[in-house]
Amino acid sequence: DTAVSQTPKYLVTQMGNDKSIKCEQNLGHDTMYWYKQDSKKFLKIMFSYNNKELIINETVPNRFSPKSPDKAHLNLHINSLELGDSAVYFCASSQDRAVGYEQYFGPGTRLTVT
Amino acid sequence: QKEVEQNSGPLSVPEGAIASLNCTYSDRGSQSFFWYRQYSGKSPELIMFIYSNGDKEDGRFTAQLNKASQYVSLLIRDSQPSDSATYLCAVIGYNQGGKLIFGQGTELSVKP
């Protein structure tokens, strides 16, 4: 069974389009995250939700909007895509947001904006 | 100053040697420290975590934490070619809601 899954795995789209990435975890975790990994492999947190409540919102353009319909799902919608949005986006989950809980990462979605 | 700093490498060691990976962090209130391994094209996977000063051993891996020096390291004994990957140091600060701050990663290459 896949613990944290993301769809799609690859996403190629043109500038200006709107796209969504979906994430699901079957671990029963309360907290979910979105990370962006750029071309230099630097991994940076974007958002975090705990039981459907937004708790971390880093300095991310408001073209990016996370949505959590329930605690097992955290989707990422991106409006008006730009070339600089090209990256790998990882979803992750942890049992709780308190320090010390391991975060489990999904397989990633490679987004290419042309 | 970056919040979490690592030597980007690449670090090359012969098979069977000890690989030493280092990380420093800027937030003195940081409480939890993690080492993730990421193979090319794959997602990060946790290999070690440490909360207290000193050493923590798990198989061939040893994590070392020195909060006074704001320094955390990972030693890999008897390095194998399968250990070749990028190693990411990550830190959770005090009252940060579980936010992991990653270093830029160190690329390790173990030569047969």
PDB file of N, CA and C in Angstrom, chain A residues 9 31 33 35 37 40-45 48 55-56 58 90 96-108 110, chain B residues 3 31-32 34 36 38 40-46 49 51 86 88 92-104:
ATOM      1  N   LYS A   9       2.238  12.278 -11.662  1.00  0.00           N
ATOM      2  CA  LYS A   9       3.666  12.183 -11.408  1.00  0.00           C
ATOM      3  C   LYS A   9       4.444  13.194 -12.257  1.00  0.00           C
ATOM      4  N   THR A  31      -1.327  15.751   9.981  1.00  0.00           N
ATOM      5  CA  THR A  31      -0.677  16.911   9.381  1.00  0.00           C
ATOM      6  C   THR A  31      -0.132  16.567   8.000  1.00  0.00           C
ATOM      7  N   TYR A  33       1.792  18.375   4.318  1.00  0.00           N
ATOM      8  CA  TYR A  33       2.673  19.463   3.893  1.00  0.00           C
ATOM      9  C   TYR A  33       2.821  19.455   2.373  1.00  0.00           C
ATOM     10  N   TYR A  35       5.935  20.725  -0.246  1.00  0.00           N
ATOM     11  CA  TYR A  35       7.292  21.228  -0.406  1.00  0.00           C
ATOM     12  C   TYR A  35       7.574  21.431  -1.887  1.00  0.00           C
ATOM     13  N   GLN A  37      10.891  21.520  -4.547  1.00  0.00           N
ATOM     14  CA  GLN A  37      12.323  21.275  -4.724  1.00  0.00           C
ATOM     15  C   GLN A  37      12.744  21.845  -6.066  1.00  0.00           C
ATOM     16  N   LYS A  40      18.141  23.154  -8.186  1.00  0.00           N
ATOM     17  CA  LYS A  40      19.373  22.941  -7.421  1.00  0.00           C
ATOM     18  C   LYS A  40      19.144  21.972  -6.264  1.00  0.00           C
ATOM     19  N   LYS A  41      18.009  21.311  -6.278  1.00  0.00           N
ATOM     20  CA  LYS A  41      17.670  20.269  -5.303  1.00  0.00           C
ATOM     21  C   LYS A  41      17.346  20.838  -3.923  1.00  0.00           C
ATOM     22  N   PHE A  42      17.183  22.175  -3.811  1.00  0.00           N
ATOM     23  CA  PHE A  42      16.864  22.744  -2.521  1.00  0.00           C
ATOM     24  C   PHE A  42      15.385  22.540  -2.228  1.00  0.00           C
ATOM     25  N   LEU A  43      15.104  21.948  -1.075  1.00  0.00           N
ATOM     26  CA  LEU A  43      13.748  21.575  -0.687  1.00  0.00           C
ATOM     27  C   LEU A  43      13.221  22.598   0.317  1.00  0.00           C
ATOM     28  N   LYS A  44      12.065  23.205   0.005  1.00  0.00           N
ATOM     29  CA  LYS A  44      11.549  24.275   0.859  1.00  0.00           C
ATOM     30  C   LYS A  44      10.064  24.081   1.092  1.00  0.00           C
ATOM     31  N   ILE A  45       9.651  24.266   2.341  1.00  0.00           N
ATOM     32  CA  ILE A  45       8.247  24.080   2.675  1.00  0.00           C
ATOM     33  C   ILE A  45       7.427  25.226   2.091  1.00  0.00           C
ATOM     34  N   SER A  48       1.413  23.922   5.246  1.00  0.00           N
ATOM     35  CA  SER A  48       1.118  22.789   6.093  1.00  0.00           C
ATOM     36  C   SER A  48      -0.300  22.916   6.615  1.00  0.00           C
ATOM     37  N   ILE A  55      -1.747  25.824   8.923  1.00  0.00           N
ATOM     38  CA  ILE A  55      -0.905  26.234  10.047  1.00  0.00           C
ATOM     39  C   ILE A  55       0.425  26.815   9.599  1.00  0.00           C
ATOM     40  N   ILE A  56       0.884  26.478   8.413  1.00  0.00           N
ATOM     41  CA  ILE A  56       2.103  27.073   7.876  1.00  0.00           C
ATOM     42  C   ILE A  56       1.789  27.596   6.482  1.00  0.00           C
ATOM     43  N   GLU A  58       4.150  29.721   4.029  1.00  0.00           N
ATOM     44  CA  GLU A  58       5.395  30.428   3.776  1.00  0.00           C
ATOM     45  C   GLU A  58       5.181  31.520   2.724  1.00  0.00           C
ATOM     46  N   PHE A  90       6.635  18.065  -3.667  1.00  0.00           N
ATOM     47  CA  PHE A  90       6.455  16.897  -2.810  1.00  0.00           C
ATOM     48  C   PHE A  90       5.387  17.176  -1.763  1.00  0.00           C
ATOM     49  N   ASP A  96       1.699  14.152  13.659  1.00  0.00           N
ATOM     50  CA  ASP A  96       1.305  15.389  14.339  1.00  0.00           C
ATOM     51  C   ASP A  96       2.286  16.464  13.929  1.00  0.00           C
ATOM     52  N   ARG A  97       1.968  17.704  14.204  1.00  0.00           N
ATOM     53  CA  ARG A  97       2.870  18.795  13.828  1.00  0.00           C
ATOM     54  C   ARG A  97       3.910  19.078  14.902  1.00  0.00           C
ATOM     55  N   ALA A  98       3.804  18.408  16.038  1.00  0.00           N
ATOM     56  CA  ALA A  98       4.770  18.659  17.103  1.00  0.00           C
ATOM     57  C   ALA A  98       6.149  18.198  16.669  1.00  0.00           C
ATOM     58  N   VAL A  99       7.140  18.747  17.317  1.00  0.00           N
ATOM     59  CA  VAL A  99       8.503  18.375  16.951  1.00  0.00           C
ATOM     60  C   VAL A  99       8.711  16.881  17.158  1.00  0.00           C
ATOM     61  N   GLY A 100       9.488  16.326  16.284  1.00  0.00           N
ATOM     62  CA  GLY A 100       9.884  14.949  16.482  1.00  0.00           C
ATOM     63  C   GLY A 100       9.122  13.930  15.669  1.00  0.00           C
ATOM     64  N   TYR A 101       8.028  14.321  15.055  1.00  0.00           N
ATOM     65  CA  TYR A 101       7.295  13.338  14.269  1.00  0.00           C
ATOM     66  C   TYR A 101       7.855  13.269  12.859  1.00  0.00           C
ATOM     67  N   GLU A 102       8.156  12.043  12.428  1.00  0.00           N
ATOM     68  CA  GLU A 102       8.731  11.839  11.110  1.00  0.00           C
ATOM     69  C   GLU A 102       7.760  12.260  10.029  1.00  0.00           C
ATOM     70  N   GLN A 103       8.279  12.922   9.017  1.00  0.00           N
ATOM     71  CA  GLN A 103       7.474  13.280   7.861  1.00  0.00           C
ATOM     72  C   GLN A 103       7.742  12.274   6.742  1.00  0.00           C
ATOM     73  N   TYR A 104       6.678  11.736   6.205  1.00  0.00           N
ATOM     74  CA  TYR A 104       6.747  10.777   5.113  1.00  0.00           C
ATOM     75  C   TYR A 104       6.415  11.512   3.815  1.00  0.00           C
ATOM     76  N   PHE A 105       7.301  11.341   2.829  1.00  0.00           N
ATOM     77  CA  PHE A 105       7.146  12.065   1.577  1.00  0.00           C
ATOM     78  C   PHE A 105       6.486  11.211   0.497  1.00  0.00           C
ATOM     79  N   GLY A 106       5.687  11.869  -0.316  1.00  0.00           N
ATOM     80  CA  GLY A 106       5.145  11.233  -1.498  1.00  0.00           C
ATOM     81  C   GLY A 106       6.191  11.161  -2.592  1.00  0.00           C
ATOM     82  N   PRO A 107       5.872  10.553  -3.733  1.00  0.00           N
ATOM     83  CA  PRO A 107       6.847  10.333  -4.800  1.00  0.00           C
ATOM     84  C   PRO A 107       7.205  11.589  -5.585  1.00  0.00           C
ATOM     85  N   GLY A 108       6.454  12.652  -5.400  1.00  0.00           N
ATOM     86  CA  GLY A 108       6.761  13.905  -6.093  1.00  0.00           C
ATOM     87  C   GLY A 108       5.997  14.059  -7.400  1.00  0.00           C
ATOM     88  N   ARG A 110       6.653  16.173 -10.893  1.00  0.00           N
ATOM     89  CA  ARG A 110       7.578  17.033 -11.649  1.00  0.00           C
ATOM     90  C   ARG A 110       6.765  17.914 -12.576  1.00  0.00           C
TER      91      ARG A 110
ATOM     92  N   GLU B   3      19.731  29.208   7.058  1.00  0.00           N
ATOM     93  CA  GLU B   3      19.253  28.611   8.290  1.00  0.00           C
ATOM     94  C   GLU B   3      19.906  27.265   8.561  1.00  0.00           C
ATOM     95  N   GLN B  31      15.031  22.117  17.853  1.00  0.00           N
ATOM     96  CA  GLN B  31      14.821  21.029  18.803  1.00  0.00           C
ATOM     97  C   GLN B  31      14.979  19.637  18.203  1.00  0.00           C
ATOM     98  N   SER B  32      14.719  19.521  16.928  1.00  0.00           N
ATOM     99  CA  SER B  32      14.747  18.196  16.313  1.00  0.00           C
ATOM    100  C   SER B  32      15.580  18.255  15.045  1.00  0.00           C
ATOM    101  N   PHE B  34      17.124  15.961  11.680  1.00  0.00           N
ATOM    102  CA  PHE B  34      16.835  14.805  10.843  1.00  0.00           C
ATOM    103  C   PHE B  34      17.849  14.699   9.718  1.00  0.00           C
ATOM    104  N   TYR B  36      17.837  12.967   5.979  1.00  0.00           N
ATOM    105  CA  TYR B  36      17.087  12.300   4.921  1.00  0.00           C
ATOM    106  C   TYR B  36      18.058  11.913   3.810  1.00  0.00           C
ATOM    107  N   GLN B  38      18.153  11.019  -0.307  1.00  0.00           N
ATOM    108  CA  GLN B  38      17.370  11.158  -1.524  1.00  0.00           C
ATOM    109  C   GLN B  38      18.165  10.639  -2.712  1.00  0.00           C
ATOM    110  N   SER B  40      18.540   9.927  -6.731  1.00  0.00           N
ATOM    111  CA  SER B  40      18.188  10.746  -7.885  1.00  0.00           C
ATOM    112  C   SER B  40      16.815  10.376  -8.426  1.00  0.00           C
ATOM    113  N   GLY B  41      15.942  11.359  -8.554  1.00  0.00           N
ATOM    114  CA  GLY B  41      14.604  11.131  -9.097  1.00  0.00           C
ATOM    115  C   GLY B  41      13.616  10.536  -8.120  1.00  0.00           C
ATOM    116  N   LYS B  42      14.034  10.401  -6.862  1.00  0.00           N
ATOM    117  CA  LYS B  42      13.160   9.810  -5.850  1.00  0.00           C
ATOM    118  C   LYS B  42      12.836  10.826  -4.761  1.00  0.00           C
ATOM    119  N   SER B  43      11.966  10.423  -3.843  1.00  0.00           N
ATOM    120  CA  SER B  43      11.598  11.311  -2.750  1.00  0.00           C
ATOM    121  C   SER B  43      12.535  11.116  -1.559  1.00  0.00           C
ATOM    122  N   PRO B  44      12.623  12.110  -0.685  1.00  0.00           N
ATOM    123  CA  PRO B  44      13.468  11.962   0.511  1.00  0.00           C
ATOM    124  C   PRO B  44      12.915  10.882   1.436  1.00  0.00           C
ATOM    125  N   GLU B  45      13.831  10.125   2.052  1.00  0.00           N
ATOM    126  CA  GLU B  45      13.424   9.128   3.032  1.00  0.00           C
ATOM    127  C   GLU B  45      14.260   9.334   4.289  1.00  0.00           C
ATOM    128  N   LEU B  46      13.601   9.245   5.432  1.00  0.00           N
ATOM    129  CA  LEU B  46      14.277   9.489   6.699  1.00  0.00           C
ATOM    130  C   LEU B  46      15.196   8.314   7.043  1.00  0.00           C
ATOM    131  N   PHE B  49      17.114  10.392  13.079  1.00  0.00           N
ATOM    132  CA  PHE B  49      16.713  11.622  13.742  1.00  0.00           C
ATOM    133  C   PHE B  49      17.368  11.650  15.117  1.00  0.00           C
ATOM    134  N   TYR B  51      17.509  14.156  18.913  1.00  0.00           N
ATOM    135  CA  TYR B  51      16.982  15.296  19.654  1.00  0.00           C
ATOM    136  C   TYR B  51      17.936  15.774  20.747  1.00  0.00           C
ATOM    137  N   THR B  86      22.037  11.852  -2.344  1.00  0.00           N
ATOM    138  CA  THR B  86      22.139  13.171  -1.703  1.00  0.00           C
ATOM    139  C   THR B  86      21.565  13.062  -0.298  1.00  0.00           C
ATOM    140  N   LEU B  88      20.248  14.966   2.998  1.00  0.00           N
ATOM    141  CA  LEU B  88      19.645  16.237   3.379  1.00  0.00           C
ATOM    142  C   LEU B  88      19.555  16.338   4.894  1.00  0.00           C
ATOM    143  N   ILE B  92      13.929  21.196  12.818  1.00  0.00           N
ATOM    144  CA  ILE B  92      12.668  21.813  13.236  1.00  0.00           C
ATOM    145  C   ILE B  92      12.972  22.755  14.384  1.00  0.00           C
ATOM    146  N   GLY B  93      12.610  24.013  14.224  1.00  0.00           N
ATOM    147  CA  GLY B  93      12.867  25.000  15.249  1.00  0.00           C
ATOM    148  C   GLY B  93      11.821  24.973  16.342  1.00  0.00           C
ATOM    149  N   TYR B  94      12.049  25.773  17.365  1.00  0.00           N
ATOM    150  CA  TYR B  94      11.106  25.844  18.482  1.00  0.00           C
ATOM    151  C   TYR B  94       9.814  26.517  18.043  1.00  0.00           C
ATOM    152  N   ASN B  95       8.683  25.916  18.377  1.00  0.00           N
ATOM    153  CA  ASN B  95       7.368  26.492  18.102  1.00  0.00           C
ATOM    154  C   ASN B  95       7.183  26.820  16.613  1.00  0.00           C
ATOM    155  N   GLN B  96       7.650  25.931  15.765  1.00  0.00           N
ATOM    156  CA  GLN B  96       7.570  26.162  14.322  1.00  0.00           C
ATOM    157  C   GLN B  96       6.505  25.303  13.649  1.00  0.00           C
ATOM    158  N   GLY B  97       5.650  24.692  14.442  1.00  0.00           N
ATOM    159  CA  GLY B  97       4.547  23.937  13.854  1.00  0.00           C
ATOM    160  C   GLY B  97       4.984  22.774  12.995  1.00  0.00           C
ATOM    161  N   GLY B  98       6.136  22.222  13.313  1.00  0.00           N
ATOM    162  CA  GLY B  98       6.611  21.067  12.557  1.00  0.00           C
ATOM    163  C   GLY B  98       7.288  21.419  11.253  1.00  0.00           C
ATOM    164  N   LYS B  99       7.597  22.686  11.063  1.00  0.00           N
ATOM    165  CA  LYS B  99       8.196  23.106   9.801  1.00  0.00           C
ATOM    166  C   LYS B  99       9.639  22.601   9.700  1.00  0.00           C
ATOM    167  N   LEU B 100       9.899  21.758   8.714  1.00  0.00           N
ATOM    168  CA  LEU B 100      11.244  21.263   8.462  1.00  0.00           C
ATOM    169  C   LEU B 100      11.997  22.283   7.610  1.00  0.00           C
ATOM    170  N   ILE B 101      13.160  22.690   8.090  1.00  0.00           N
ATOM    171  CA  ILE B 101      14.044  23.547   7.299  1.00  0.00           C
ATOM    172  C   ILE B 101      15.181  22.673   6.812  1.00  0.00           C
ATOM    173  N   PHE B 102      15.325  22.594   5.498  1.00  0.00           N
ATOM    174  CA  PHE B 102      16.331  21.719   4.908  1.00  0.00           C
ATOM    175  C   PHE B 102      17.594  22.487   4.544  1.00  0.00           C
ATOM    176  N   GLY B 103      18.722  21.796   4.628  1.00  0.00           N
ATOM    177  CA  GLY B 103      19.943  22.278   4.012  1.00  0.00           C
ATOM    178  C   GLY B 103      19.896  21.949   2.525  1.00  0.00           C
ATOM    179  N   GLN B 104      20.947  22.392   1.827  1.00  0.00           N
ATOM    180  CA  GLN B 104      20.942  22.207   0.376  1.00  0.00           C
ATOM    181  C   GLN B 104      21.349  20.810  -0.045  1.00  0.00           C
TER     182      GLN B 104
END
